[in-house]
Each structure stands twice: as structure tokens, then as C-alpha cells.
Amino acid sequence: MAGKKFLVTRSQNQAAALVALLAEQGGEAICVPTIDIVAPESWRPLDLEIRNLEDVDILILTSANAVNAFFERFLENEQYFGLLKAVTVVAVGPKTAQAMAPYALSADIVPQDHSAEGIVAELLALGVAGKKILYPRAELARPYLVDHLRAAGADVSAPIAYRTVAPRENTEKIRRLLKNQELDAICFSSSSTFDNLLAMLGDELKLLLGKTELFSIGPQTSRTIREHGFKVDLEPPAWTLDALVAAMVEHYRN
């Protein structure tokens, strides 16, 4: 991938891993986030659930952002770490599980299918009827997980742990990069990173793309891109940054 330039749309504090992986393969990452992670309008719903953690049977964490927000409030509320020993902890994928390490917590369940569908399949196989489930979520999270677990008889609390917003100040930088045809591809690590780019550039995005390709980390992100009438040029077989970069290497080799 030597000489190739890629727009990394992840938030500033999460871009480093992808930048490093691209650099290892000779690619140049240009970091202009289309997403910022901000606090919910109120911490009260999540704080209330954390204070009543002794009632929780299962904790579901679907991103590093969710892990960090949960433990920020856990510590703020001076909750007892020992309570987590009685809780079944579910991480959507290996990176989310790794984000727990600084808090001396390990995931009990990491589905092979790193998605809400994978989590639901694992938990339904175990049985969730009558279980109290805490799912600190993104404001714009799909309802799939909550709807299916509730339908199976679980008591699911899903307080907002963080919100994603578009950093409008980056619009002109991205417009200039595309207009000058400086990018070989744009890497999207979530549906929000694409939705926000589209919100920032509107109808102009299709005109500006030219030969710039769109690379998606997984099926949900790809679905979002296609629903807006854009082509997904690459999606890895596994939904991780390592798999994305490996697929990119293969893409350019061919």
C-alpha cells in the first residue's frame, strides 16, 4: 500500500490503532474525524443503574466508548468492583474486551459474530428469561439488541452512555482533500462515521468522491453506506481493524 493515502474518520482518541496498522503496510493515514464522542445530556439514568448494580445479571458492552463511559461513572459513583464478579460480562468483540483490561475486568462472553446479532444469539442460547441486563449504549444504537432480549423475557435497561456528533469544523478539510483527489480511499469504522460525513457534505459527497473508494469495517456499516446509494468497495470477512487492513493489502495486491 506504499504511496496510498487513506482518510481515517474515527474519533481523534481512537484513530491511533488504525493509523499504526496502515503505516506498517506503507500506507499514509490522514486523520480528519467525522465523529466526536460526547457525554449524554444527562448521566442520571446510567448512574442510577450503576448504583443498583447488585441487581444486574448481565452487562453488555458494545464498544470501547461504552467501556470507558461505564467505568467513568462507576468510579464517579464510588461503586464496589467486587459486585462485577457476580455479573456476566459480554463484549461485542476483542477490541471491546481489550478496553476492559485497564479496569481489571475480563469478558465472560465474546461472540464470534462481533455484532448485536451475535450477542443476542449467544445470550438466547444461554437463556435470558427473568434476567436483569444492563446495556450502556450509544444514543443512536440500533434497537435490535434491546428488542430481541426483551422479547425473550429479559429485563433490559439501556441508558445512554455516550453520543456521537459530527465535528463540523472538519468539513472544509475533507472537502479540500476530495476536491484535490488526494485520497485513495475513506475508511469507515461505524455507521456513524459515514452518516456524519454525509451530513457534513450532503449531496456534494457523490460529486466529490471521484475515484476515491469507500472501505467499511463490517456489514452494518456497509448496509448504511449502501442505503444512501453509495458503493462499498471493500468489507473484510471479520469485523476488526486488523482484518480491515489485511483486506486492504489484498485489495491493492490484486
XYZ file of C-alpha atoms in Angstrom:
254
model
C 0.000 0.000 0.000
C 3.027 2.253 -0.378
C 2.045 5.676 -1.651
C -1.646 5.175 -0.903
C -3.467 7.787 1.180
C -6.432 6.941 3.386
C -8.844 9.168 5.251
C -9.335 7.893 8.799
C -12.715 9.050 10.081
C -12.518 7.639 13.631
C -12.573 9.991 16.598
C -9.194 11.525 17.434
C -8.625 9.455 20.566
C -9.330 6.164 18.742
C -7.531 6.734 15.448
C -4.040 5.700 16.583
C -4.548 1.940 16.198
C -5.715 2.200 12.587
C -3.014 4.751 11.758
C -0.342 2.374 13.078
C -1.720 -0.609 11.142
C -1.800 1.379 7.896
C 1.732 2.679 8.459
C 3.017 -0.884 8.961
C 1.810 -1.658 5.441
C 3.276 1.503 3.924
C 0.008 3.433 3.748
C -0.420 7.057 4.785
C -3.284 7.855 7.117
C -4.843 11.311 7.081
C -6.844 11.759 10.275
C -9.836 14.032 9.917
C -12.582 12.662 12.187
C -16.205 12.700 11.112
C -17.222 11.727 14.637
C -16.756 13.132 18.117
C -17.697 11.202 21.250
C -19.528 13.348 23.824
C -21.362 12.744 27.081
C -25.135 12.169 27.168
C -27.333 15.117 28.033
C -27.741 13.582 31.498
C -25.757 10.920 33.372
C -28.658 10.254 35.715
C -30.119 7.108 34.018
C -26.711 5.385 33.804
C -25.734 6.486 37.317
C -28.955 5.030 38.700
C -28.269 1.651 37.076
C -24.684 1.620 38.364
C -25.836 2.364 41.911
C -28.170 -0.647 41.662
C -25.560 -2.928 40.109
C -26.231 -5.674 42.623
C -29.499 -6.322 40.757
C -27.743 -6.850 37.392
C -27.142 -10.345 35.996
C -25.607 -9.438 32.630
C -23.598 -6.390 31.497
C -23.358 -5.816 27.739
C -20.630 -3.545 26.341
C -20.559 -2.984 22.589
C -17.628 -0.585 22.125
C -14.563 0.850 23.823
C -16.578 4.057 24.191
C -19.204 2.176 26.190
C -16.493 0.594 28.374
C -14.892 3.955 29.129
C -18.197 5.708 29.818
C -19.393 2.884 32.085
C -16.245 2.899 34.201
C -16.061 6.677 34.321
C -19.461 6.680 36.005
C -18.687 3.524 38.001
C -15.750 5.324 39.619
C -17.626 8.611 39.946
C -20.349 6.790 41.877
C -17.725 5.051 44.041
C -19.188 1.652 43.252
C -17.581 -1.564 44.548
C -15.610 -3.559 41.947
C -16.440 -6.807 43.745
C -20.020 -6.531 42.509
C -18.829 -7.223 38.965
C -17.696 -10.730 39.960
C -21.335 -11.789 40.106
C -22.152 -10.237 36.706
C -21.800 -11.993 33.344
C -19.888 -9.524 31.176
C -20.456 -9.570 27.415
C -18.125 -7.761 24.977
C -19.137 -7.439 21.338
C -15.613 -8.158 20.089
C -11.924 -8.479 21.015
C -11.180 -4.744 20.921
C -14.030 -4.029 23.325
C -12.771 -6.829 25.557
C -9.258 -5.338 25.457
C -10.646 -1.950 26.510
C -11.676 -3.558 29.825
C -8.100 -4.521 30.744
C -7.192 -1.212 32.473
C -10.124 -1.833 34.817
C -9.005 -5.399 35.663
C -12.170 -6.777 34.067
C -12.368 -9.586 31.520
C -15.275 -10.561 29.294
C -17.116 -13.789 30.021
C -18.645 -13.850 26.533
C -17.214 -12.548 23.232
C -19.349 -13.787 20.310
C -17.622 -14.932 17.119
C -20.108 -12.742 15.267
C -18.995 -9.309 16.512
C -22.411 -7.663 16.292
C -25.687 -7.156 18.127
C -26.964 -10.242 16.310
C -24.015 -12.248 17.634
C -24.627 -11.095 21.204
C -28.321 -11.942 21.014
C -27.604 -15.413 19.613
C -25.132 -16.176 22.423
C -27.447 -14.938 25.170
C -30.565 -16.639 23.826
C -28.623 -19.910 23.787
C -27.883 -19.391 27.488
C -31.426 -18.249 28.306
C -32.270 -14.731 29.481
C -35.860 -15.030 30.754
C -36.116 -13.208 34.070
C -32.536 -11.878 33.829
C -31.707 -8.241 34.556
C -29.494 -6.899 31.749
C -27.625 -3.584 31.736
C -26.686 -2.282 28.289
C -24.985 1.153 28.377
C -25.383 2.241 24.779
C -24.739 4.901 22.182
C -27.611 7.327 21.720
C -28.100 6.139 18.119
C -27.663 2.409 18.773
C -29.951 0.097 16.814
C -32.906 -1.250 18.826
C -32.195 -4.830 17.700
C -30.430 -5.966 20.861
C -32.943 -4.472 23.290
C -35.986 -5.608 21.314
C -34.859 -9.230 20.939
C -33.700 -9.674 24.528
C -36.909 -8.175 25.902
C -38.922 -10.435 23.612
C -37.064 -13.376 25.182
C -38.191 -12.306 28.655
C -35.200 -10.284 29.859
C -35.487 -7.059 31.873
C -33.238 -4.771 29.819
C -32.080 -1.323 30.917
C -30.366 0.620 28.134
C -29.242 4.029 29.427
C -27.350 6.317 27.056
C -23.624 6.223 27.855
C -22.387 8.488 25.054
C -23.424 10.392 21.960
C -21.734 10.789 18.594
C -21.753 14.177 16.872
C -20.282 15.469 13.615
C -17.305 17.847 14.032
C -18.448 20.448 11.522
C -15.101 22.246 11.720
C -13.596 19.360 9.699
C -15.956 19.736 6.741
C -13.733 22.052 4.715
C -10.627 19.890 5.272
C -12.396 16.826 3.896
C -13.926 18.780 1.020
C -10.460 20.009 0.025
C -8.903 16.528 0.210
C -11.615 15.087 -2.035
C -11.672 18.008 -4.426
C -7.905 17.748 -4.921
C -8.210 13.956 -5.395
C -5.652 13.326 -2.646
C -7.387 10.253 -1.195
C -7.288 6.678 -2.454
C -9.973 5.562 -0.004
C -12.002 6.536 3.053
C -12.115 4.074 5.974
C -15.363 3.823 7.936
C -15.343 2.057 11.308
C -19.035 2.546 12.116
C -22.300 3.637 10.560
C -21.986 6.967 12.377
C -18.686 7.802 10.690
C -20.400 7.547 7.288
C -23.683 9.183 8.353
C -21.780 12.165 9.718
C -19.647 12.552 6.595
C -22.827 12.571 4.528
C -24.368 15.141 6.881
C -21.242 17.304 6.578
C -21.058 17.263 2.764
C -24.625 16.415 1.715
C -25.275 15.841 -1.991
C -21.800 17.165 -2.705
C -20.244 13.931 -1.424
C -21.129 11.892 -4.528
C -19.727 14.582 -6.802
C -16.502 14.906 -4.828
C -15.701 11.201 -4.440
C -14.484 10.631 -7.977
C -12.210 7.552 -7.842
C -11.937 7.588 -4.045
C -13.076 4.203 -2.721
C -15.164 3.502 0.371
C -13.904 0.844 2.802
C -16.231 -0.468 5.518
C -15.320 -2.393 8.659
C -18.396 -4.631 8.618
C -21.898 -5.457 7.363
C -23.848 -2.936 9.425
C -21.622 -0.069 8.269
C -21.809 -1.379 4.698
C -25.594 -1.531 4.905
C -25.710 2.109 5.977
C -23.456 3.170 3.103
C -25.497 1.261 0.515
C -28.820 2.525 1.877
C -27.681 6.020 0.929
C -26.897 4.922 -2.622
C -23.112 4.587 -2.349
C -20.909 1.639 -3.339
C -18.879 -0.283 -0.756
C -15.551 -1.165 -2.364
C -14.217 -3.325 0.460
C -15.512 -5.137 3.543
C -13.318 -7.605 5.486
C -14.547 -11.087 6.442
C -14.039 -10.280 10.148
C -15.125 -7.007 11.703
C -11.891 -5.756 13.231
C -9.313 -3.121 12.286
C -6.679 -5.824 11.743
C -8.985 -7.633 9.323
C -9.832 -4.370 7.553
C -6.174 -3.540 6.909
C -5.401 -7.122 5.852
C -8.254 -6.922 3.333
C -6.902 -3.587 2.084
C -3.472 -5.140 1.499
C -5.104 -7.936 -0.516
C -7.276 -5.427 -2.385
C -4.276 -3.487 -3.678
C -2.244 -6.644 -4.322
C -4.952 -7.754 -6.737
